Coordinates of C-alpha atoms and ligand atoms in Angstrom, one line a residue:
M9 CA -3.9 20.4 14.9
K10 CA -3.6 16.2 14.9
T11 CA -5.8 15.3 17.0
K12 CA -4.4 12.5 19.3
T13 CA -4.1 8.5 17.7
K14 CA -6.7 6.6 18.9
P15 CA -5.4 3.3 20.8
A16 CA -5.2 0.4 18.3
K17 CA -7.3 -1.7 20.1
Q18 CA -9.7 1.1 19.7
K19 CA -9.7 1.7 16.4
V20 CA -10.2 -2.2 15.5
K21 CA -13.4 -2.8 17.9
T22 CA -14.1 0.8 16.2
V23 CA -14.0 -0.9 12.7
L24 CA -15.6 -4.4 14.1
D25 CA -18.4 -2.5 16.0
R26 CA -19.0 -0.5 12.3
H27 CA -19.6 -3.6 10.5
Q28 CA -21.7 -5.1 13.2
R29 CA -18.9 -7.9 14.1
D30 CA -20.3 -10.1 11.0
R31 CA -17.7 -12.3 9.8
G32 CA -19.1 -12.4 6.4
M33 CA -17.7 -8.7 6.1
L34 CA -14.1 -9.7 6.6
V35 CA -12.7 -8.6 3.3
A36 CA -14.8 -5.1 4.4
I37 CA -13.4 -5.5 7.8
L38 CA -9.9 -5.3 6.1
Q39 CA -9.8 -2.9 4.3
D40 CA -10.9 -0.8 6.6
I41 CA -8.2 -1.6 9.0
Q42 CA -5.6 -1.1 6.3
A43 CA -7.0 2.3 5.3
E44 CA -6.4 3.3 9.5
Y45 CA -2.8 1.8 9.2
N46 CA -1.7 1.4 5.6
Y47 CA -1.1 -2.2 6.4
L48 CA -2.6 -5.2 8.7
P49 CA -0.4 -5.1 11.6
K50 CA -0.4 -8.4 13.1
K51 CA -2.0 -7.2 16.4
A52 CA -5.2 -6.1 14.8
L53 CA -5.5 -9.7 12.6
T54 CA -5.6 -11.1 15.9
E55 CA -8.0 -9.0 17.6
V56 CA -9.7 -9.3 14.5
S57 CA -9.8 -12.7 14.8
Q58 CA -11.4 -13.0 18.7
G59 CA -13.6 -10.1 17.6
L60 CA -15.2 -12.2 14.9
D61 CA -14.7 -15.1 17.0
I62 CA -13.1 -16.9 13.8
P63 CA -9.5 -18.7 13.0
L64 CA -6.6 -16.1 12.9
T65 CA -5.8 -18.6 10.2
Q66 CA -8.7 -17.5 8.4
V67 CA -7.7 -13.6 8.7
Y68 CA -4.5 -14.3 7.2
S69 CA -5.9 -16.3 4.4
V70 CA -8.4 -13.5 3.6
A71 CA -5.5 -11.3 3.8
S72 CA -2.8 -12.5 2.0
F73 CA -5.3 -13.4 -0.6
F74 CA -5.9 -10.8 -1.9
K75 CA -3.1 -8.2 -3.5
A76 CA -4.7 -4.6 -2.3
F77 CA -3.5 -6.4 1.0
S78 CA -0.1 -5.6 2.7
L79 CA 1.1 -7.7 5.7
K80 CA 4.1 -5.1 6.0
P81 CA 4.4 -1.4 6.2
R82 CA 3.8 0.9 3.6
G83 CA 4.6 3.9 2.7
R84 CA 2.1 6.9 2.4
H85 CA 2.9 7.0 -1.5
I86 CA 2.6 3.8 -3.2
I87 CA 4.5 4.0 -6.3
N88 CA 4.7 1.6 -9.3
V89 CA 6.6 1.4 -12.1
C90 CA 5.6 -0.6 -14.9
L91 CA 7.7 -3.2 -16.2
G92 CA 5.6 -4.5 -18.9
T93 CA 7.1 -5.4 -22.5
A94 CA 6.3 -2.2 -24.0
C95 CA 7.6 0.2 -21.1
H96 CA 10.0 -1.9 -21.0
V97 CA 11.8 -1.1 -24.0
R98 CA 11.2 2.6 -24.0
G99 CA 13.1 3.1 -20.8
A100 CA 11.5 1.6 -17.5
V101 CA 14.4 -0.2 -15.9
R102 CA 16.3 3.6 -16.0
V103 CA 13.4 4.9 -14.4
L104 CA 12.9 2.7 -11.4
D105 CA 16.7 2.5 -10.8
E106 CA 16.0 6.4 -10.6
I107 CA 13.6 6.5 -8.3
E108 CA 15.4 3.6 -6.6
R109 CA 18.4 5.5 -6.4
R110 CA 16.7 8.9 -5.3
L111 CA 15.0 6.9 -2.5
G112 CA 17.7 4.8 -1.5
I113 CA 15.3 1.6 -1.6
K114 CA 14.9 -1.2 -4.0
A115 CA 11.4 -2.4 -5.9
G116 CA 8.7 -4.0 -3.2
G117 CA 11.0 -1.7 -0.6
T118 CA 9.6 0.9 1.8
T119 CA 11.3 4.3 2.7
K120 CA 12.4 3.9 6.1
D121 CA 10.6 7.4 7.1
H122 CA 7.6 5.5 5.5
R123 CA 7.1 8.1 3.0
Y124 CA 7.0 5.8 0.1
T125 CA 7.1 2.0 -0.8
L126 CA 8.3 1.3 -4.4
E127 CA 6.4 -1.4 -6.4
T128 CA 6.3 -2.4 -9.9
V129 CA 3.6 -3.4 -12.2
N130 CA 3.4 -6.0 -15.6
C131 CA 1.8 -3.5 -18.2
V132 CA -1.6 -1.3 -16.8
G133 CA -3.0 -0.7 -19.8
A134 CA -1.7 2.8 -21.2
C135 CA 1.2 0.7 -23.1
A136 CA 1.5 3.9 -26.2
L137 CA 1.9 6.6 -23.2
G138 CA 4.7 4.1 -21.3
P139 CA 7.0 4.5 -19.6
I140 CA 4.1 4.7 -16.7
V141 CA 4.7 5.3 -13.4
I142 CA 1.8 5.5 -11.3
I143 CA 1.8 7.0 -7.6
D144 CA -1.0 6.9 -5.7
G145 CA -3.6 6.2 -8.9
N146 CA -1.9 9.0 -10.0
Y147 CA -0.7 8.0 -13.8
S148 CA 2.3 10.0 -15.6
G149 CA 3.5 8.8 -19.0
E150 CA 6.2 8.8 -21.3
M151 CA 8.6 9.2 -18.1
K152 CA 12.4 9.8 -18.4
A153 CA 14.9 9.4 -15.4
D154 CA 15.2 12.8 -15.6
G155 CA 11.9 13.7 -14.9
V156 CA 11.5 11.5 -11.9
K157 CA 12.7 14.1 -9.3
A158 CA 10.3 16.5 -9.9
L159 CA 7.5 14.0 -9.9
L160 CA 8.7 13.2 -6.4
K161 CA 8.7 16.9 -5.7
G162 CA 5.0 16.4 -6.1
Y163 CA 4.1 13.6 -3.4
K164 CA 6.0 14.6 0.1
Ligands
FES5 S1 3.3 -2.4 -20.6 FE1 3.5 -0.7 -19.4 S2 1.2 0.0 -19.6 FE2 1.6 -1.7 -20.7

């Protein structure tokens, strides 16, 4: 059975209390909030700023400095297609095109149902196995466009 979602304010308060409202724990606090929402909502950042008594600009500067943080809503599943040179010459663009077609979004986008976010990366160090697609941290190598349907099926 699903539990009732805690109001947003309460969630942020819980995270702040967990870190004893320590300003030095700002990155960890933002990580916990992102884990709750899959991104960093503006409202939550405002509450962090007030809760830690630090300027909102400081919270935003940390949130935008680290690539791991997202200020836009993201999907439940994060898809990364490697477009590094080795993957590119082995057909990564065709794989990306097929994923875009199937999901109805472009790279950088999130599906309307917030199920998938599609991103591209440049070389993840597994060139010999390219093209590489990474979903939620799981690597799939030697991807072909006609394998995309089956791959996505595993991430509903
Ligand atoms: S270019 Fe894709 S893993 Fe290196």
